[in-house]
Amino acid sequence: MQALSVKNLTKQYASGSVALKGIDLEVAEGDFFALLGPNGAGKSTTIGIICSLVNKTSGTVSVFGHDIDVDLDGAKSCLSIVPQEMNFNPFEKIADVLINQAGYYGIPRKIAEKRAELYLTKMGLWDKRNSAGLRLSGGMKRRLMIARALVTQPRLLILDEPTAGVDIELRHLLWKFLRELNEQGTTIILTTHYLEEAEHLCKNIAIIDQGDIIENTNMKSFISRLNIQTIILELEKPLELANNLEQFHYHMLDETTMEIKIHQSQSLNDLFIVLSQNGIKVKNLRNKTNRLEELFIDLISENNNGSE
Ligand code: ADP
Ligand code: MG
């Protein structure tokens, strides 16, 4: 069973801007799927259409087999969304934000109260249950939006940039939580522009740019395309003699800082052996940039060159 099936989806806003040019997406039940793309690519528009907050221009969307044009209630009953923008009532008590959400889905109040306690506790908000939303910090508001989405216990959870502007500690907490939720069977779709996040969490990815899907693959094969990495080494002392180093593509950034490109077929160990034969110790090693980030930027810029 597909959790989500999107076919030839287009969107032209009334202003004339074409946000989606005919995208296809298939997300299997149980998947943890990343929709990646730069700002303005069409991620939020896609999500808006899936949960019927935005009208599509053409194409079809089904959620667990419920076509949104035929059976919108069926589709909605399987799905929760954590939108990019905060959209809860800031004057409502936060426990009520959850209980009322459950109410819209016809969940009896007794059950709703239990679930509100469960998910507010999981999100570390239970002791704030009687506060109004506007009293919460930014990170707490984000957690409240997630707790609200969970109160209906959706089969498919869609999060639109859940960690944008969130501090590292909370980001890691959310990652752990989302991974557990996925392991327990919830299908998750995440939009993000943090490649690192997708790498940590997701099994499959699609990259969207200027309203087109330019890549749709699994995370492992995406990463395997990164066959060269650039590494910076801090050497203990300046490099004078350099026997056998020519086999490596390196240059010195200064006397003791070496930038080196390592191909997948070469091992770091071989490099260290040669350095130590030259009497050089390495004090420190780091990646020049995030490798995924490099690949992503290459793909997007290729796509931009192609469309000009
Ligand atoms: P993303 O979420 O990937 O950053 P969006 O889906 O928000 O991208 O936007 C895709 C494109 O559609 C952008 O060019 C954006 O300016 C345009 N767009 C988004 N929302 C609207 C709107 N309400 N009216 C007109 N244009 C919009
Ligand atoms: Mg967006």
Tab-separated table of C-alpha atoms and ligand atoms in Angstrom:
chain	number	residue	atom	x	y	z
A	1	MET	CA	0.000	0.000	0.000
A	2	GLN	CA	1.338	3.449	-0.896
A	3	ALA	CA	1.030	5.989	1.908
A	4	LEU	CA	1.142	8.740	-0.689
A	5	SER	CA	0.819	8.782	-4.434
A	6	VAL	CA	1.126	12.071	-6.316
A	7	LYS	CA	0.781	12.127	-10.089
A	8	ASN	CA	1.544	14.949	-12.479
A	9	LEU	CA	0.783	17.632	-9.923
A	10	THR	CA	0.840	21.232	-11.119
A	11	LYS	CA	0.176	24.501	-9.377
A	12	GLN	CA	-0.061	27.978	-10.779
A	13	TYR	CA	-0.842	30.642	-8.189
A	14	ALA	CA	-3.317	33.398	-9.050
A	15	SER	CA	-0.362	35.793	-9.164
A	16	GLY	CA	0.859	33.818	-12.190
A	17	SER	CA	3.818	32.155	-10.474
A	18	VAL	CA	4.153	28.495	-11.470
A	19	ALA	CA	5.079	26.648	-8.276
A	20	LEU	CA	4.774	23.028	-9.493
A	21	LYS	CA	5.357	21.855	-13.061
A	22	GLY	CA	4.020	18.301	-12.925
A	23	ILE	CA	5.549	16.371	-10.083
A	24	ASP	CA	5.268	12.656	-9.306
A	25	LEU	CA	5.956	11.175	-5.877
A	26	GLU	CA	5.422	7.717	-4.440
A	27	VAL	CA	5.913	7.113	-0.740
A	28	ALA	CA	5.477	3.567	0.569
A	29	GLU	CA	3.887	2.761	3.901
A	30	GLY	CA	6.547	2.766	6.629
A	31	ASP	CA	8.922	4.986	4.704
A	32	PHE	CA	10.825	7.915	6.140
A	33	PHE	CA	10.919	10.174	3.124
A	34	ALA	CA	12.665	13.509	2.625
A	35	LEU	CA	11.463	16.146	0.205
A	36	LEU	CA	14.517	18.321	-0.226
A	37	GLY	CA	14.921	21.575	-2.048
A	38	PRO	CA	16.107	25.162	-1.818
A	39	ASN	CA	13.807	28.007	-0.772
A	40	GLY	CA	10.987	28.579	-3.216
A	41	ALA	CA	11.361	25.113	-4.797
A	42	GLY	CA	7.732	24.144	-4.160
A	43	LYS	CA	7.950	22.020	-0.997
A	44	SER	CA	5.302	23.849	1.021
A	45	THR	CA	3.026	24.110	-2.007
A	46	THR	CA	3.211	20.328	-2.476
A	47	ILE	CA	2.414	19.718	1.171
A	48	GLY	CA	-0.339	22.330	1.132
A	49	ILE	CA	-2.026	20.483	-1.738
A	50	ILE	CA	-1.653	17.069	-0.102
A	51	CYS	CA	-3.511	18.277	2.990
A	52	SER	CA	-5.944	20.376	0.901
A	53	LEU	CA	-4.959	23.771	2.274
A	54	VAL	CA	-3.925	24.775	-1.257
A	55	ASN	CA	-5.952	24.039	-4.415
A	56	LYS	CA	-4.014	22.228	-7.102
A	57	THR	CA	-4.189	23.297	-10.735
A	58	SER	CA	-4.080	19.715	-12.053
A	59	GLY	CA	-2.929	16.231	-11.147
A	60	THR	CA	-3.963	13.671	-8.563
A	61	VAL	CA	-3.118	12.979	-4.940
A	62	SER	CA	-4.055	9.904	-2.927
A	63	VAL	CA	-3.329	9.185	0.698
A	64	PHE	CA	-3.505	5.478	1.588
A	65	GLY	CA	-5.624	4.934	-1.491
A	66	HIS	CA	-8.056	7.801	-0.785
A	67	ASP	CA	-8.069	10.229	-3.728
A	68	ILE	CA	-8.424	13.745	-2.302
A	69	ASP	CA	-10.869	14.678	-5.107
A	70	VAL	CA	-13.102	11.681	-4.373
A	71	ASP	CA	-12.717	11.011	-0.664
A	72	LEU	CA	-11.130	13.969	1.069
A	73	ASP	CA	-12.363	12.895	4.515
A	74	GLY	CA	-10.813	9.459	4.030
A	75	ALA	CA	-7.508	11.036	3.038
A	76	LYS	CA	-7.589	13.503	5.924
A	77	SER	CA	-8.323	10.802	8.475
A	78	CYS	CA	-4.945	9.151	7.705
A	79	LEU	CA	-2.870	12.291	7.692
A	80	SER	CA	-1.469	14.969	9.989
A	81	ILE	CA	0.683	17.897	9.113
A	82	VAL	CA	3.116	20.054	11.030
A	83	PRO	CA	3.151	23.244	8.969
A	84	GLN	CA	6.128	25.524	8.526
A	85	GLU	CA	4.328	28.507	10.060
A	86	MET	CA	2.856	28.419	13.589
A	87	ASN	CA	-0.899	28.306	13.161
A	88	PHE	CA	-2.423	27.434	16.524
A	89	ASN	CA	-4.623	29.812	18.467
A	90	PRO	CA	-2.094	31.613	20.717
A	91	PHE	CA	-4.729	32.419	23.366
A	92	GLU	CA	-5.886	28.841	23.828
A	93	LYS	CA	-4.483	26.732	26.668
A	94	ILE	CA	-2.063	24.314	25.109
A	95	ALA	CA	-3.877	21.224	26.431
A	96	ASP	CA	-6.968	22.550	24.652
A	97	VAL	CA	-5.031	22.988	21.406
A	98	LEU	CA	-4.628	19.206	21.375
A	99	ILE	CA	-8.051	18.300	22.743
A	100	ASN	CA	-9.827	20.530	20.217
A	101	GLN	CA	-7.764	19.154	17.354
A	102	ALA	CA	-8.842	15.649	18.376
A	103	GLY	CA	-12.404	16.954	18.524
A	104	TYR	CA	-12.283	18.024	14.849
A	105	TYR	CA	-11.457	14.406	14.041
A	106	GLY	CA	-14.349	13.034	16.080
A	107	ILE	CA	-12.169	11.549	18.811
A	108	PRO	CA	-14.111	11.255	22.097
A	109	ARG	CA	-13.054	13.737	24.763
A	110	LYS	CA	-11.901	11.144	27.311
A	111	ILE	CA	-9.523	9.612	24.769
A	112	ALA	CA	-8.428	13.045	23.585
A	113	GLU	CA	-7.507	14.051	27.164
A	114	LYS	CA	-5.401	10.907	27.610
A	115	ARG	CA	-3.617	11.450	24.319
A	116	ALA	CA	-3.051	15.133	25.093
A	117	GLU	CA	-1.290	14.087	28.279
A	118	LEU	CA	0.736	11.438	26.440
A	119	TYR	CA	1.970	13.678	23.631
A	120	LEU	CA	2.470	16.819	25.711
A	121	THR	CA	4.580	14.700	28.067
A	122	LYS	CA	6.554	13.228	25.168
A	123	MET	CA	7.228	16.747	23.890
A	124	GLY	CA	8.218	17.998	27.355
A	125	LEU	CA	5.247	20.364	27.590
A	126	TRP	CA	3.014	18.699	30.160
A	127	ASP	CA	3.879	21.173	32.931
A	128	LYS	CA	2.871	23.987	30.546
A	129	ARG	CA	-0.532	22.458	29.814
A	130	ASN	CA	-2.447	25.357	31.351
A	131	SER	CA	-0.401	28.108	29.698
A	132	ALA	CA	-1.552	29.937	26.613
A	133	GLY	CA	0.447	29.145	23.488
A	134	LEU	CA	1.712	32.699	23.206
A	135	ARG	CA	3.664	32.224	26.444
A	136	LEU	CA	5.816	29.475	24.929
A	137	SER	CA	9.307	29.915	23.528
A	138	GLY	CA	9.934	29.285	19.814
A	139	GLY	CA	11.174	25.739	20.388
A	140	MET	CA	8.189	24.936	22.623
A	141	LYS	CA	5.780	26.251	19.994
A	142	ARG	CA	7.370	23.906	17.486
A	143	ARG	CA	6.958	20.989	19.894
A	144	LEU	CA	3.346	21.969	20.489
A	145	MET	CA	2.677	21.816	16.740
A	146	ILE	CA	4.140	18.322	16.656
A	147	ALA	CA	2.135	17.162	19.684
A	148	ARG	CA	-1.022	18.536	18.057
A	149	ALA	CA	-0.308	16.617	14.845
A	150	LEU	CA	0.178	13.388	16.821
A	151	VAL	CA	-3.014	13.575	18.843
A	152	THR	CA	-4.964	12.039	15.933
A	153	GLN	CA	-2.387	9.221	15.680
A	154	PRO	CA	-1.969	9.601	11.915
A	155	ARG	CA	-0.668	6.817	9.660
A	156	LEU	CA	1.143	9.500	7.662
A	157	LEU	CA	2.846	12.444	9.356
A	158	ILE	CA	4.139	15.284	7.193
A	159	LEU	CA	6.495	17.857	8.683
A	160	ASP	CA	7.380	21.030	6.797
A	161	GLU	CA	10.873	22.173	7.849
A	162	PRO	CA	10.360	21.064	11.470
A	163	THR	CA	13.850	22.020	12.563
A	164	ALA	CA	14.258	25.367	10.804
A	165	GLY	CA	15.528	27.817	13.398
A	166	VAL	CA	15.524	25.177	16.130
A	167	ASP	CA	18.557	24.831	18.416
A	168	ILE	CA	20.806	21.795	18.092
A	169	GLU	CA	19.643	20.120	21.283
A	170	LEU	CA	16.003	20.207	20.277
A	171	ARG	CA	16.886	19.165	16.746
A	172	HIS	CA	18.555	16.019	18.057
A	173	LEU	CA	15.660	15.349	20.403
A	174	LEU	CA	13.218	15.617	17.511
A	175	TRP	CA	15.349	13.345	15.345
A	176	LYS	CA	15.301	10.675	18.039
A	177	PHE	CA	11.595	11.041	18.540
A	178	LEU	CA	10.764	10.921	14.824
A	179	ARG	CA	12.961	7.887	14.301
A	180	GLU	CA	11.127	6.030	17.081
A	181	LEU	CA	7.765	7.032	15.687
A	182	ASN	CA	8.781	5.720	12.266
A	183	GLU	CA	10.065	2.465	13.782
A	184	GLN	CA	6.666	2.018	15.406
A	185	GLY	CA	5.048	2.173	11.958
A	186	THR	CA	4.198	5.802	11.209
A	187	THR	CA	5.091	6.849	7.672
A	188	ILE	CA	6.910	10.175	7.789
A	189	ILE	CA	7.541	12.770	5.113
A	190	LEU	CA	9.857	15.594	5.987
A	191	THR	CA	10.745	18.663	4.017
A	192	THR	CA	14.036	20.176	4.913
A	193	HIS	CA	16.906	22.084	3.465
A	194	TYR	CA	19.282	20.471	5.971
A	195	LEU	CA	20.925	17.641	4.076
A	196	GLU	CA	22.392	16.349	7.292
A	197	GLU	CA	18.919	15.856	8.663
A	198	ALA	CA	17.817	13.839	5.658
A	199	GLU	CA	20.990	11.789	5.832
A	200	HIS	CA	20.381	10.909	9.478
A	201	LEU	CA	16.717	10.081	9.210
A	202	CYS	CA	15.502	9.257	5.767
A	203	LYS	CA	15.391	6.101	3.678
A	204	ASN	CA	14.283	7.746	0.452
A	205	ILE	CA	14.589	11.233	-0.916
A	206	ALA	CA	13.279	13.427	-3.674
A	207	ILE	CA	14.896	16.706	-4.590
A	208	ILE	CA	12.624	19.408	-5.905
A	209	ASP	CA	13.857	22.546	-7.616
A	210	GLN	CA	11.875	25.205	-9.441
A	211	GLY	CA	8.745	23.060	-9.325
A	212	ASP	CA	10.315	19.901	-10.792
A	213	ILE	CA	11.542	16.712	-9.168
A	214	ILE	CA	15.168	16.528	-10.269
A	215	GLU	CA	16.155	13.459	-8.253
A	216	ASN	CA	14.215	10.623	-6.658
A	217	THR	CA	16.239	7.851	-5.119
A	218	ASN	CA	17.150	6.153	-1.897
A	219	MET	CA	19.499	7.804	0.526
A	220	LYS	CA	22.130	5.072	0.263
A	221	SER	CA	22.538	5.264	-3.506
A	222	PHE	CA	22.485	9.054	-3.322
A	223	ILE	CA	25.357	9.009	-0.861
A	224	SER	CA	27.278	6.401	-2.863
A	225	ARG	CA	27.551	8.973	-5.661
A	226	LEU	CA	29.819	10.963	-3.435
A	227	ASN	CA	32.995	9.238	-4.466
A	228	ILE	CA	35.407	12.043	-3.740
A	229	GLN	CA	35.788	13.871	-0.485
A	230	THR	CA	37.941	16.822	0.360
A	231	ILE	CA	39.785	16.602	3.637
A	232	ILE	CA	41.837	19.152	5.521
A	233	LEU	CA	44.798	17.903	7.537
A	234	GLU	CA	46.656	19.898	10.154
A	235	LEU	CA	50.256	18.659	10.174
A	236	GLU	CA	52.472	18.716	13.204
A	237	LYS	CA	55.294	20.402	11.262
A	238	PRO	CA	55.834	21.860	7.790
A	239	LEU	CA	56.060	19.407	4.923
A	240	GLU	CA	59.600	19.457	3.493
A	241	LEU	CA	60.312	16.181	1.761
A	242	ALA	CA	57.250	14.572	0.272
A	243	ASN	CA	58.130	11.193	-1.165
A	244	ASN	CA	55.284	9.176	-2.668
A	245	LEU	CA	52.746	11.889	-1.984
A	246	GLU	CA	52.204	12.626	-5.679
A	247	GLN	CA	49.618	9.812	-5.890
A	248	PHE	CA	47.326	11.982	-3.756
A	249	HIS	CA	45.734	15.169	-5.060
A	250	TYR	CA	46.805	17.657	-2.480
A	251	HIS	CA	47.916	21.211	-2.081
A	252	MET	CA	49.171	23.169	0.893
A	253	LEU	CA	46.890	25.940	2.180
A	254	ASP	CA	49.752	27.112	4.383
A	255	GLU	CA	52.929	25.510	5.741
A	256	THR	CA	51.150	22.972	7.905
A	257	THR	CA	47.647	22.798	6.426
A	258	MET	CA	47.071	20.303	3.656
A	259	GLU	CA	43.945	20.073	1.532
A	260	ILE	CA	43.587	16.699	-0.066
A	261	LYS	CA	41.057	15.010	-2.326
A	262	ILE	CA	40.515	11.361	-1.536
A	263	HIS	CA	38.829	9.078	-4.037
A	264	GLN	CA	36.658	6.238	-2.772
A	265	SER	CA	39.190	3.755	-4.183
A	266	GLN	CA	41.938	5.244	-2.002
A	267	SER	CA	42.082	4.636	1.681
A	268	LEU	CA	42.896	7.240	4.279
A	269	ASN	CA	45.163	4.672	5.802
A	270	ASP	CA	47.437	4.679	2.717
A	271	LEU	CA	47.725	8.442	3.052
A	272	PHE	CA	48.675	8.195	6.715
A	273	ILE	CA	51.305	5.559	5.948
A	274	VAL	CA	52.926	7.801	3.340
A	275	LEU	CA	52.824	10.784	5.679
A	276	SER	CA	54.423	8.832	8.462
A	277	GLN	CA	57.117	7.518	6.066
A	278	ASN	CA	57.862	11.195	5.493
A	279	GLY	CA	58.119	11.701	9.230
A	280	ILE	CA	54.923	13.743	9.426
A	281	LYS	CA	52.252	13.371	12.095
A	282	VAL	CA	48.694	14.568	11.598
A	283	LYS	CA	47.358	16.671	14.465
A	284	ASN	CA	43.846	17.079	13.207
A	285	LEU	CA	41.609	15.996	10.350
A	286	ARG	CA	38.313	17.363	9.133
A	287	ASN	CA	36.057	17.322	6.104
A	288	LYS	CA	36.252	20.525	4.099
A	289	THR	CA	32.491	20.729	3.727
A	290	ASN	CA	29.580	18.459	4.204
A	291	ARG	CA	29.849	16.071	1.234
A	292	LEU	CA	26.119	15.822	0.829
A	293	GLU	CA	25.849	19.568	0.785
A	294	GLU	CA	28.350	19.652	-2.100
A	295	LEU	CA	26.406	17.107	-4.127
A	296	PHE	CA	23.146	18.911	-3.490
A	297	ILE	CA	24.577	22.249	-4.574
A	298	ASP	CA	26.030	20.646	-7.730
A	299	LEU	CA	22.669	19.140	-8.644
A	300	ILE	CA	20.757	22.366	-8.109
A	301	SER	CA	23.259	24.418	-10.090
A	302	GLU	CA	23.227	21.872	-12.964
A	303	ASN	CA	19.456	22.125	-13.006
A	304	ASN	CA	19.613	25.925	-13.068
A	305	ASN	CA	22.114	25.935	-15.939
A	306	GLY	CA	19.938	23.510	-17.895
A	307	SER	CA	16.823	25.653	-17.572
A	308	GLU	CA	18.422	28.877	-18.723
B	1	ADP	P1	9.314	26.114	-0.548
B	1	ADP	O1	8.390	25.641	0.510
B	1	ADP	O2	10.037	25.012	-1.254
B	1	ADP	O3	10.275	27.160	-0.062
B	1	ADP	P2	6.918	27.217	-1.772
B	1	ADP	O4	6.089	26.040	-2.101
B	1	ADP	O5	6.548	28.005	-0.563
B	1	ADP	O6	8.457	26.810	-1.718
B	1	ADP	O7	6.905	28.210	-3.010
B	1	ADP	C1	7.066	27.778	-4.352
B	1	ADP	C2	6.864	28.954	-5.290
B	1	ADP	O8	5.512	29.377	-5.249
B	1	ADP	C3	7.707	30.173	-4.948
B	1	ADP	O9	8.115	30.783	-6.139
B	1	ADP	C4	6.739	31.044	-4.180
B	1	ADP	O10	7.084	32.395	-4.330
B	1	ADP	C5	5.422	30.747	-4.856
B	1	ADP	N1	4.303	30.894	-3.916
B	1	ADP	C6	4.159	30.225	-2.741
B	1	ADP	N2	3.012	30.591	-2.133
B	1	ADP	C7	2.419	31.502	-2.929
B	1	ADP	C8	1.191	32.269	-2.849
B	1	ADP	N3	0.348	32.133	-1.822
B	1	ADP	N4	0.941	33.101	-3.883
B	1	ADP	C9	1.782	33.236	-4.930
B	1	ADP	N5	2.928	32.561	-5.064
B	1	ADP	C10	3.257	31.689	-4.075
B	2	MG	MG	8.348	26.052	2.540
